[in-house]
Each structure stands twice: as C-alpha cells, then as structure tokens.
PDB file of N, CA, C and O in Angstrom:
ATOM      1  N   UNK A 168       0.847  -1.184   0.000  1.00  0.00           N
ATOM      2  CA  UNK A 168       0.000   0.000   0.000  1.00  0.00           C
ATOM      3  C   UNK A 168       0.889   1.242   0.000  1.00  0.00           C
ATOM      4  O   UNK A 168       1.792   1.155   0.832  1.00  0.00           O
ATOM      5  N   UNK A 169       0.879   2.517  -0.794  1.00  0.00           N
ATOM      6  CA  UNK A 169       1.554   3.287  -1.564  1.00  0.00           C
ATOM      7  C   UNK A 169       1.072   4.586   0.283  1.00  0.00           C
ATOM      8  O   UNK A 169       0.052   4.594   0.972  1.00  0.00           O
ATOM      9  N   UNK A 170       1.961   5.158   0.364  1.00  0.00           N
ATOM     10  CA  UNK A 170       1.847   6.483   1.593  1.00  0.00           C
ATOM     11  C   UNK A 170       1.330   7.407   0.625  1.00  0.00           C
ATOM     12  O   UNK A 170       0.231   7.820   0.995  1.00  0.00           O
ATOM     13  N   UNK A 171       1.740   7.948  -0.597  1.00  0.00           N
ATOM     14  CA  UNK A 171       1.632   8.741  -1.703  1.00  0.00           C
ATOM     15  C   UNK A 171       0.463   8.930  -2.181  1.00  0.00           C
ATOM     16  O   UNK A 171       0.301   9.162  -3.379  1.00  0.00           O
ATOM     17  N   UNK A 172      -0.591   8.857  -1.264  1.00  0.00           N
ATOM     18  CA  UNK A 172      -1.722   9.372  -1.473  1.00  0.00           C
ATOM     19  C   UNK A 172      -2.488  10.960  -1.659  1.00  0.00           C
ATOM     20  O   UNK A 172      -1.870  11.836  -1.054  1.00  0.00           O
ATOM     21  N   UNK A 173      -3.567  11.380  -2.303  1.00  0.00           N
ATOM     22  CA  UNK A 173      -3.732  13.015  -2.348  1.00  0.00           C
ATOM     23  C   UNK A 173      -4.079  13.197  -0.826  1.00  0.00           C
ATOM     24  O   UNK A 173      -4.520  12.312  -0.093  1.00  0.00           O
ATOM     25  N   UNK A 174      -3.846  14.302  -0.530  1.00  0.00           N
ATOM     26  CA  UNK A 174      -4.648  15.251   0.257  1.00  0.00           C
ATOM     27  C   UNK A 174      -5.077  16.223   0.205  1.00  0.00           C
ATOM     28  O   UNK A 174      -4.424  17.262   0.296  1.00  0.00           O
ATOM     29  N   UNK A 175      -6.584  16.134   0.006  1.00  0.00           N
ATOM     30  CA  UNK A 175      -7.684  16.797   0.068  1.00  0.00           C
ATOM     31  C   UNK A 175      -8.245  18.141   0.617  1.00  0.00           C
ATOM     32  O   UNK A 175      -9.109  17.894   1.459  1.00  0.00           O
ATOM     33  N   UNK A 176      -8.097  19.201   0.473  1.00  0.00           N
ATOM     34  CA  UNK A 176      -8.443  19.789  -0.742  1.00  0.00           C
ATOM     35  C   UNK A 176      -7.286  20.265  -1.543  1.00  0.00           C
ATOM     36  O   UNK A 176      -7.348  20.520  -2.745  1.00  0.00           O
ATOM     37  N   UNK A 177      -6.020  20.390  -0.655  1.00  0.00           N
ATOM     38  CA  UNK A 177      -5.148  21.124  -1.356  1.00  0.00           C
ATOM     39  C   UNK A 177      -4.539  20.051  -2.932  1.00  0.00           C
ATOM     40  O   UNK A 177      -4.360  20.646  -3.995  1.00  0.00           O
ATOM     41  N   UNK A 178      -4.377  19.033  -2.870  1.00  0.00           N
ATOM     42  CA  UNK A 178      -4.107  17.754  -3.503  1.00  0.00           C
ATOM     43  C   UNK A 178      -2.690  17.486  -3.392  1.00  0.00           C
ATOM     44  O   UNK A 178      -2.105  17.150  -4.422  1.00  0.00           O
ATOM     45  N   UNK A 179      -2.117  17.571  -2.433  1.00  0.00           N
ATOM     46  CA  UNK A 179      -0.659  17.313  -2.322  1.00  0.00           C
ATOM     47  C   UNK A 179      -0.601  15.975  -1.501  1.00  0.00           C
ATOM     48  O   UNK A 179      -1.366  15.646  -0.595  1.00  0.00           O
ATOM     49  N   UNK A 180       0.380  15.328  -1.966  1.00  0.00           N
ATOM     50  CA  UNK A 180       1.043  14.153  -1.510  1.00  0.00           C
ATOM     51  C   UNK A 180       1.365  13.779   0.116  1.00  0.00           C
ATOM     52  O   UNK A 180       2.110  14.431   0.847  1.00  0.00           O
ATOM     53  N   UNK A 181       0.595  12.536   0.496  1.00  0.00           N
ATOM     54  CA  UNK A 181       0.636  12.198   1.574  1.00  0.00           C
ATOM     55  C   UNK A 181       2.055  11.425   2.469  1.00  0.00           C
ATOM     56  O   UNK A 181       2.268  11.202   3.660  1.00  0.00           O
ATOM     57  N   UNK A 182       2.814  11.185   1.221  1.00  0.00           N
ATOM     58  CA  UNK A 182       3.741  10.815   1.505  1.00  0.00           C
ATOM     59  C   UNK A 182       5.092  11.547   1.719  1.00  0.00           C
ATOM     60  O   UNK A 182       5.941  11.254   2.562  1.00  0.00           O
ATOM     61  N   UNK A 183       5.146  12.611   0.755  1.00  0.00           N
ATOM     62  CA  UNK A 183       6.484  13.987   0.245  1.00  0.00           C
ATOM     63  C   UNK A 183       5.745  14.917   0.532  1.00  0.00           C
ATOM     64  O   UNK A 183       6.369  15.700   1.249  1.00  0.00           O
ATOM     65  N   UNK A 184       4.352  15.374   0.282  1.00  0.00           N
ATOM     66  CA  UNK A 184       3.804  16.591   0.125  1.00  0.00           C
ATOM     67  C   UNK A 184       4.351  17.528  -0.246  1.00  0.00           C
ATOM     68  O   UNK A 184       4.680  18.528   0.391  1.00  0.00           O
ATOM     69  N   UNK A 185       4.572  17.144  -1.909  1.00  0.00           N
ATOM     70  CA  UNK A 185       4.159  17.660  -3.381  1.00  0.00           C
ATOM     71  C   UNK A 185       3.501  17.976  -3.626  1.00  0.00           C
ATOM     72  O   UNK A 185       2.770  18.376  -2.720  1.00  0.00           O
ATOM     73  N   UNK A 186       3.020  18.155  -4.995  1.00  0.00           N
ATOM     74  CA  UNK A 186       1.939  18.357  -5.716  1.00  0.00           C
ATOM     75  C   UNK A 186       1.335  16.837  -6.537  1.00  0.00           C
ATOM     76  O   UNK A 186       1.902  16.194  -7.420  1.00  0.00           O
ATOM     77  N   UNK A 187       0.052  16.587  -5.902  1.00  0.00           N
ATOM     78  CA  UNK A 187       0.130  14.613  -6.427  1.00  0.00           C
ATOM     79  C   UNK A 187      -0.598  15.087  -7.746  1.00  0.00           C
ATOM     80  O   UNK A 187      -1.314  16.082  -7.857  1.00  0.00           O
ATOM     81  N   UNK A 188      -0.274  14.184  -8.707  1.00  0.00           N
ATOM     82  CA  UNK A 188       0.619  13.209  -8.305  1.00  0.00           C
ATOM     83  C   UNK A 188       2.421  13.396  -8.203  1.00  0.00           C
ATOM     84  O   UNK A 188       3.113  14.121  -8.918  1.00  0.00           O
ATOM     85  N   UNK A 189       2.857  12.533  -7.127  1.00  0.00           N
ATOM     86  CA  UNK A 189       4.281  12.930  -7.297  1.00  0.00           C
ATOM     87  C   UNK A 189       4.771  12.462  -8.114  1.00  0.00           C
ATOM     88  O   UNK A 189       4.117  11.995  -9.046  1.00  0.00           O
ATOM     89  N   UNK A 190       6.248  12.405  -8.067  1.00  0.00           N
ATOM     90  CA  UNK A 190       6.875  11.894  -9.367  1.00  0.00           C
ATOM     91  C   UNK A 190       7.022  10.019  -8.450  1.00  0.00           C
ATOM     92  O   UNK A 190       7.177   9.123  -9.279  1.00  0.00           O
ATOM     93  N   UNK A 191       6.984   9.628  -7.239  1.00  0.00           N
ATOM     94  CA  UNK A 191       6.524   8.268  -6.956  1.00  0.00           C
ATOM     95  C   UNK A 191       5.303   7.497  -7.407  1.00  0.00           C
ATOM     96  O   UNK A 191       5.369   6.333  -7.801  1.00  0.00           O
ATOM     97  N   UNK A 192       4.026   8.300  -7.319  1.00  0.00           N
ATOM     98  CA  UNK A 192       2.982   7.805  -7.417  1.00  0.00           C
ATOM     99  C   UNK A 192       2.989   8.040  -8.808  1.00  0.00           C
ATOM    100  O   UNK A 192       2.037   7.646  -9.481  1.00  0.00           O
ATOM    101  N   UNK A 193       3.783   8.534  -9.240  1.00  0.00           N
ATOM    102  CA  UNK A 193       4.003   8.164 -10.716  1.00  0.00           C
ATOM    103  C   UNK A 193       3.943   7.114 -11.222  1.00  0.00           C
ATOM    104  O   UNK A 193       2.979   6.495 -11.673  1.00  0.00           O
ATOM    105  N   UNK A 194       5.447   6.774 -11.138  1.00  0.00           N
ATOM    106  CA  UNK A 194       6.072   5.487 -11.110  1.00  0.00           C
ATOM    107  C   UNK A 194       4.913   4.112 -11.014  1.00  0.00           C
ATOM    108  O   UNK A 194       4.695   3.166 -11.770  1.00  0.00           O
ATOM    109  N   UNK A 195       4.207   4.628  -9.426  1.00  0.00           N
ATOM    110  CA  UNK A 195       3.363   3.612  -9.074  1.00  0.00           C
ATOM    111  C   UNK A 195       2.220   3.306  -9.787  1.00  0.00           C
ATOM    112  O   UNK A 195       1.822   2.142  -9.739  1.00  0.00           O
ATOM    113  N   UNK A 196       1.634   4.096 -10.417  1.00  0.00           N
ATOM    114  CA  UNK A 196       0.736   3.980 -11.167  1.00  0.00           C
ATOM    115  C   UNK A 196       0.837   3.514 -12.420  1.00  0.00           C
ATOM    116  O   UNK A 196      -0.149   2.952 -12.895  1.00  0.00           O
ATOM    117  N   UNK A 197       2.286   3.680 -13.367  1.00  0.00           N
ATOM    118  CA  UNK A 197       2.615   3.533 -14.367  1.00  0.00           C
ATOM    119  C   UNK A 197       2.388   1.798 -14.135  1.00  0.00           C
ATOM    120  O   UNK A 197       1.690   1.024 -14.790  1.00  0.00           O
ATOM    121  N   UNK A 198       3.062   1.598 -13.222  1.00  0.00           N
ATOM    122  CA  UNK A 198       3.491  -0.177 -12.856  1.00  0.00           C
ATOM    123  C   UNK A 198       2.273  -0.547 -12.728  1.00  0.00           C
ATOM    124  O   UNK A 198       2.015  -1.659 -13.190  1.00  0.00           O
ATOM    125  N   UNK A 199       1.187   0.201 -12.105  1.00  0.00           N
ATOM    126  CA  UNK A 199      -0.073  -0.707 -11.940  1.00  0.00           C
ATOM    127  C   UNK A 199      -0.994  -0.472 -12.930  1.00  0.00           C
ATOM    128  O   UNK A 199      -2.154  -0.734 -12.612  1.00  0.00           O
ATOM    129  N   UNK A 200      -0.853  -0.148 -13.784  1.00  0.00           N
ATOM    130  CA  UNK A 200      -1.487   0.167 -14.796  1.00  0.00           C
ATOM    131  C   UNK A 200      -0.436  -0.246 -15.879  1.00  0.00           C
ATOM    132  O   UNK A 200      -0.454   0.246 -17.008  1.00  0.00           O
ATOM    133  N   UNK A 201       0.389  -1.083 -15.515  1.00  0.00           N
ATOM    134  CA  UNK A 201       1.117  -0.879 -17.006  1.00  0.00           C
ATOM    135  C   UNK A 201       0.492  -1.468 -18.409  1.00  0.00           C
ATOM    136  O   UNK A 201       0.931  -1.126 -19.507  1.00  0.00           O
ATOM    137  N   UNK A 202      -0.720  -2.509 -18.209  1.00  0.00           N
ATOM    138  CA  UNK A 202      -0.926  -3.403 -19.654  1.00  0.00           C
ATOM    139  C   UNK A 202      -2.277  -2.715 -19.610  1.00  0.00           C
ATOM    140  O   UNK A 202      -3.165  -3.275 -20.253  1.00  0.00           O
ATOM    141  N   UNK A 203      -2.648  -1.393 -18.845  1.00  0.00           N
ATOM    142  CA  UNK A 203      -4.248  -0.724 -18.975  1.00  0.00           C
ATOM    143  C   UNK A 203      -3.903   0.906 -18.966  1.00  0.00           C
ATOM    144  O   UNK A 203      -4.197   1.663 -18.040  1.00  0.00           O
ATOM    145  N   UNK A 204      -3.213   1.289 -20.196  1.00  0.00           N
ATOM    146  CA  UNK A 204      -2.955   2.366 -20.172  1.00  0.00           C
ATOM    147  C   UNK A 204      -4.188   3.374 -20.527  1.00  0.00           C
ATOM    148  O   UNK A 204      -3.868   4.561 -20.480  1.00  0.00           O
ATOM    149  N   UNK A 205      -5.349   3.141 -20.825  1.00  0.00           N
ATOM    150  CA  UNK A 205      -6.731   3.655 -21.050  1.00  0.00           C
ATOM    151  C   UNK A 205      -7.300   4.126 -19.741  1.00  0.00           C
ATOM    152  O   UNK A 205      -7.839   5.150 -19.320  1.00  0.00           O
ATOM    153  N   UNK A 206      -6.866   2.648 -19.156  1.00  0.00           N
ATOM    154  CA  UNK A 206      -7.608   2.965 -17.610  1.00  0.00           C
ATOM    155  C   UNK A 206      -6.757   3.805 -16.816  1.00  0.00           C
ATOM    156  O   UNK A 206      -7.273   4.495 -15.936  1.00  0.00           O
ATOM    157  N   UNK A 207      -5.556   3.835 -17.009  1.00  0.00           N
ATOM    158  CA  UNK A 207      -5.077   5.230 -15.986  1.00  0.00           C
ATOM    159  C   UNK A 207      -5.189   5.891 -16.339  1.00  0.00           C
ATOM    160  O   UNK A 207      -4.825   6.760 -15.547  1.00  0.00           O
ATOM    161  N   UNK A 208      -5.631   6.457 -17.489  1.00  0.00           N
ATOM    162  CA  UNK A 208      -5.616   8.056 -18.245  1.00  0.00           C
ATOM    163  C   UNK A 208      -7.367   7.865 -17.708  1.00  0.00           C
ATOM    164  O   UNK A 208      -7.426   8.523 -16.669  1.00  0.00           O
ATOM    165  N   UNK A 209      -8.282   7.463 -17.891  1.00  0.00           N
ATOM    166  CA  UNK A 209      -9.669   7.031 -17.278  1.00  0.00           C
ATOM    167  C   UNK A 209      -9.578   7.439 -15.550  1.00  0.00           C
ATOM    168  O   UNK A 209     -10.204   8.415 -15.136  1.00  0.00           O
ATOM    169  N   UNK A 210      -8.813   6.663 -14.699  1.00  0.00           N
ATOM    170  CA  UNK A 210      -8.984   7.159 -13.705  1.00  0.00           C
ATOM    171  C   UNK A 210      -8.143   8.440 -13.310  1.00  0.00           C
ATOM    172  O   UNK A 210      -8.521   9.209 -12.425  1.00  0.00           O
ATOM    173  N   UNK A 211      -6.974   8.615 -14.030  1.00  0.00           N
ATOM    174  CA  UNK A 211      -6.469  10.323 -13.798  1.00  0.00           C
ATOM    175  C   UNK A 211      -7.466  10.936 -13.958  1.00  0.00           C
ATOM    176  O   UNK A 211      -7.822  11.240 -12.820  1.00  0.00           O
ATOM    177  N   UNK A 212      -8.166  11.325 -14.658  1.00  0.00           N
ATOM    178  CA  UNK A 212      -9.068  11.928 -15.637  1.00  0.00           C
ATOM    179  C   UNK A 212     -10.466  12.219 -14.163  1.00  0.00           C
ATOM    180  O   UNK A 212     -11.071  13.235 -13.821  1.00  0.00           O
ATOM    181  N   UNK A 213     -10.492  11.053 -13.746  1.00  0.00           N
ATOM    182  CA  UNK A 213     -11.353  11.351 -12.835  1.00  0.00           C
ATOM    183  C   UNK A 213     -11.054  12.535 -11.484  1.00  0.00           C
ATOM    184  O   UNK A 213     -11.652  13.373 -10.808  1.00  0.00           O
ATOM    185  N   UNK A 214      -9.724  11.933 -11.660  1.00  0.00           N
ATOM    186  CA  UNK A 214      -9.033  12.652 -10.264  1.00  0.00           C
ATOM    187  C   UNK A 214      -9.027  13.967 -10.514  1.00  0.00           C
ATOM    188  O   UNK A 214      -9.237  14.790  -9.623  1.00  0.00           O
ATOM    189  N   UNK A 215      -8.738  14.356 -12.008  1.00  0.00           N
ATOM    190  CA  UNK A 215      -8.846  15.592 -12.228  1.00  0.00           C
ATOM    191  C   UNK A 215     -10.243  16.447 -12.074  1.00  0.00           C
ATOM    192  O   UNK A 215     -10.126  17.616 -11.705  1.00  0.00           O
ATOM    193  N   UNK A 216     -11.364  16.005 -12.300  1.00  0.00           N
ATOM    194  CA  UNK A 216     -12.279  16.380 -12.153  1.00  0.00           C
ATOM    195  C   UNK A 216     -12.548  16.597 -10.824  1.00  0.00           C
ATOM    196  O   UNK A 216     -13.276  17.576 -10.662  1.00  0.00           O
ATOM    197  N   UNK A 217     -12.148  15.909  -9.591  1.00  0.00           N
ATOM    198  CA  UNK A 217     -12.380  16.173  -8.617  1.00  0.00           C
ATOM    199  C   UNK A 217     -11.027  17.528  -7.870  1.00  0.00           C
ATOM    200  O   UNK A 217     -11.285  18.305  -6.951  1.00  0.00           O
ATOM    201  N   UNK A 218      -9.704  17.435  -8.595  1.00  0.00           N
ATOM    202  CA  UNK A 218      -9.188  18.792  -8.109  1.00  0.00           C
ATOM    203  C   UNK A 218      -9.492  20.064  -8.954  1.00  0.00           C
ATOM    204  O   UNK A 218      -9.146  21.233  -8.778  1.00  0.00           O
ATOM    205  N   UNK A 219     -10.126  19.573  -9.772  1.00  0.00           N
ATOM    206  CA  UNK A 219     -10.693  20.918 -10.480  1.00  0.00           C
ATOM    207  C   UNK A 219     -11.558  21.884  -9.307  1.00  0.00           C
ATOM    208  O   UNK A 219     -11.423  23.069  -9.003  1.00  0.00           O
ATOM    209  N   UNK A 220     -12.440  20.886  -8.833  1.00  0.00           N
ATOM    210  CA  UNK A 220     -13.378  21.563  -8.013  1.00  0.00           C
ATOM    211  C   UNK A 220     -12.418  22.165  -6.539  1.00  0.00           C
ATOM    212  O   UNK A 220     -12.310  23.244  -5.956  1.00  0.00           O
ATOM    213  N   UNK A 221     -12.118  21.437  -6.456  1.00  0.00           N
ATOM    214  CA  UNK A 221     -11.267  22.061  -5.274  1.00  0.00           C
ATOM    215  C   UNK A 221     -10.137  22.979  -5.299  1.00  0.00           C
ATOM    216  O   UNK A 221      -9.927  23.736  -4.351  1.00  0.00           O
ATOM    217  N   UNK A 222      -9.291  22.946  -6.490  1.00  0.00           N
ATOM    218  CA  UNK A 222      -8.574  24.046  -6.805  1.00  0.00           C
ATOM    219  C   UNK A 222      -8.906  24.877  -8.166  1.00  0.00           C
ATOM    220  O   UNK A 222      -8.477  24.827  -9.319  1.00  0.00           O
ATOM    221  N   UNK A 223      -9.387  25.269  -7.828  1.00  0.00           N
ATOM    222  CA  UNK A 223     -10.657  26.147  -8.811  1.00  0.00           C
ATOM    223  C   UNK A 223      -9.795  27.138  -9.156  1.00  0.00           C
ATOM    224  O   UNK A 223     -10.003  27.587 -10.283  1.00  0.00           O
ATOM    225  N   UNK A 224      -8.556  27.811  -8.331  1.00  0.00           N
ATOM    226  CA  UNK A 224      -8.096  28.761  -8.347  1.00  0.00           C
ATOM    227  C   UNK A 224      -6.521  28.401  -9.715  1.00  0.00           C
ATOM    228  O   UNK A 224      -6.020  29.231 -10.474  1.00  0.00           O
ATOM    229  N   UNK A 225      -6.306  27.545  -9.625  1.00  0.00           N
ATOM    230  CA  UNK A 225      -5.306  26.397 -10.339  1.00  0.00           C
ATOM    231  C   UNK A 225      -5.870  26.539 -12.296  1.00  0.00           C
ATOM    232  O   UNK A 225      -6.788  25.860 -12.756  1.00  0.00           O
ATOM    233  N   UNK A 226      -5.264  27.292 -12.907  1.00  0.00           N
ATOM    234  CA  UNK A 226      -4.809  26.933 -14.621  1.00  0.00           C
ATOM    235  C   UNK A 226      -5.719  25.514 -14.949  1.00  0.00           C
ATOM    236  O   UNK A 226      -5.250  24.438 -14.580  1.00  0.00           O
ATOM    237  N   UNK A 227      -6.570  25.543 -15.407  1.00  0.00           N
ATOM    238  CA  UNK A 227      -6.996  24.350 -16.742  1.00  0.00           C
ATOM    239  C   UNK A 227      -6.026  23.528 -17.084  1.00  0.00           C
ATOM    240  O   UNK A 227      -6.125  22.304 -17.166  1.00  0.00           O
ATOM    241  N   UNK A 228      -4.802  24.368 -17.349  1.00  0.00           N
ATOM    242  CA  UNK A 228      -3.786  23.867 -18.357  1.00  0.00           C
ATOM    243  C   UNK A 228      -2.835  23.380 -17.018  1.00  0.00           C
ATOM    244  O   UNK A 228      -2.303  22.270 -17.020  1.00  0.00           O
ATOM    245  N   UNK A 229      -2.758  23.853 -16.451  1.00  0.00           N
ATOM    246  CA  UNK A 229      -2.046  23.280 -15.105  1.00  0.00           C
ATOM    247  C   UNK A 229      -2.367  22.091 -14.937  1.00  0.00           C
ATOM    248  O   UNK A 229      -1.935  21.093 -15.513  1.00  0.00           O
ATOM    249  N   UNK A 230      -3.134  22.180 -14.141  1.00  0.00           N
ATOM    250  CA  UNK A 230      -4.188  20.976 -13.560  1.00  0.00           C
ATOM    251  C   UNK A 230      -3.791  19.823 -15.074  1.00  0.00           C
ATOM    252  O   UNK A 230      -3.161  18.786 -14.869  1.00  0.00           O
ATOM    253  N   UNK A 231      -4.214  20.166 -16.369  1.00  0.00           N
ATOM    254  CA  UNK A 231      -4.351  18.902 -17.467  1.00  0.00           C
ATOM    255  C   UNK A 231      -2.890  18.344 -17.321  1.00  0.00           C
ATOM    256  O   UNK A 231      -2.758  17.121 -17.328  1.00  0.00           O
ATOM    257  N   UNK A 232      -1.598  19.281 -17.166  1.00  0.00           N
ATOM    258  CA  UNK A 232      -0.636  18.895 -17.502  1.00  0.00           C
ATOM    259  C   UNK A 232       0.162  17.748 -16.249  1.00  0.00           C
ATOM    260  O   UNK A 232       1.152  17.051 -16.469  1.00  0.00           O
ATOM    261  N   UNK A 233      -0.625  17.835 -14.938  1.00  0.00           N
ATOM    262  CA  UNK A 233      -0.196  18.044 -13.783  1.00  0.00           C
ATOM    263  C   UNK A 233      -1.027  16.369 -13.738  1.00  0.00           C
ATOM    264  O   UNK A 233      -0.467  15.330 -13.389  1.00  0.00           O
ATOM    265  N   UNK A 234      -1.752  16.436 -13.966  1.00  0.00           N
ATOM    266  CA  UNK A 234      -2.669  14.986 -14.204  1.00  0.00           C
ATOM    267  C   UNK A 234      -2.365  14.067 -15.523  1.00  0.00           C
ATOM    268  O   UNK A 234      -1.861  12.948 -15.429  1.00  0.00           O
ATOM    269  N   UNK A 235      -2.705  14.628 -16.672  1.00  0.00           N
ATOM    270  CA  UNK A 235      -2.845  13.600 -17.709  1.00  0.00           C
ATOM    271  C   UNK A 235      -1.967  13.312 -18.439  1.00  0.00           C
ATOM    272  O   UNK A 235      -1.915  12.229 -19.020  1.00  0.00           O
ATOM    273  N   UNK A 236      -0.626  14.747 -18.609  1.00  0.00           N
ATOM    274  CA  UNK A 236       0.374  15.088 -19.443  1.00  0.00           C
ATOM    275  C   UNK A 236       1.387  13.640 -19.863  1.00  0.00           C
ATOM    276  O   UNK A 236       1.638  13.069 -20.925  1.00  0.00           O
ATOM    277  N   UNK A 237       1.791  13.423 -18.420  1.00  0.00           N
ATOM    278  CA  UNK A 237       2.873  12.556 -17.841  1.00  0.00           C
ATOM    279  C   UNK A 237       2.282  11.058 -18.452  1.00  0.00           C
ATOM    280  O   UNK A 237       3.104  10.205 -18.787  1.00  0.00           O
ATOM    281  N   UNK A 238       1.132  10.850 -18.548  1.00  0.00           N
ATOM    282  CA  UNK A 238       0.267   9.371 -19.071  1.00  0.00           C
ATOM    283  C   UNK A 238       1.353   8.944 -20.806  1.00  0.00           C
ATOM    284  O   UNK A 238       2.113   7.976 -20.795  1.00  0.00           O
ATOM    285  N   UNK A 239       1.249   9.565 -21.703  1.00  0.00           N
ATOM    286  CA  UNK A 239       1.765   9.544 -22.336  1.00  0.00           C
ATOM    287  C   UNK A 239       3.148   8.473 -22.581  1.00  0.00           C
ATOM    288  O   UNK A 239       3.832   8.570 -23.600  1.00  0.00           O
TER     289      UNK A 239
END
C-alpha cells in the first residue's frame, strides 16, 4: 500500500507533500497500470475532475498537464 496518497483539498502528496501526483505515485501507477494504459488516463481523468473543483483557483492547463500530461 503506496503512503503517496492526495490530500484533500489542497491535492498534495501524503507521503512527500508535493503536488500529487508525485513523481513516486508516478512510477506507481505507471506499474499498476502498465498493460491498462486507457484505464489510468480514465482514472487520472477522474481525479482531475475532482481537483478541479477544489482548486478552482489552479490553470486548466495546469491541472491537465499536472494529471494527464505525464500518461503519455
């Protein structure tokens, strides 16, 4: 089980407290998702929708790059 979890509302990392995702839960996600690369861009995608609302104050383009960019 990964420490590198968000925290809510600000969305920073439970583990470094970064900006999540970090560059670990990176990693971690890449690995757990590695043969369902649809589905992590699917569940980023979600996550984003939920720090949208909460950092409302946070770039569109921020937030997309900060979430989905790195999927790639």
């Amino acid at each position: 089980m990964t420490t590198h979890l968000p925290i809510r509302p600000a969305w920073t990392c439970g583990g470094c407290a970064r900006e999540w995702p970090c560059q670990t839960r990176r990693r971690e996600l890449r690995a757990e998702y590695d043969c369902a690369p649809v589905s992590l861009a699917l569940y980023l995608a979600a996550q984003l929708v939920d720090a949208a609302q909460d950092l409302a104050h946070v770039p569109a383009g921020h937030l997309h790059h900060r979430f989905l960019s790195w999927t790639r």
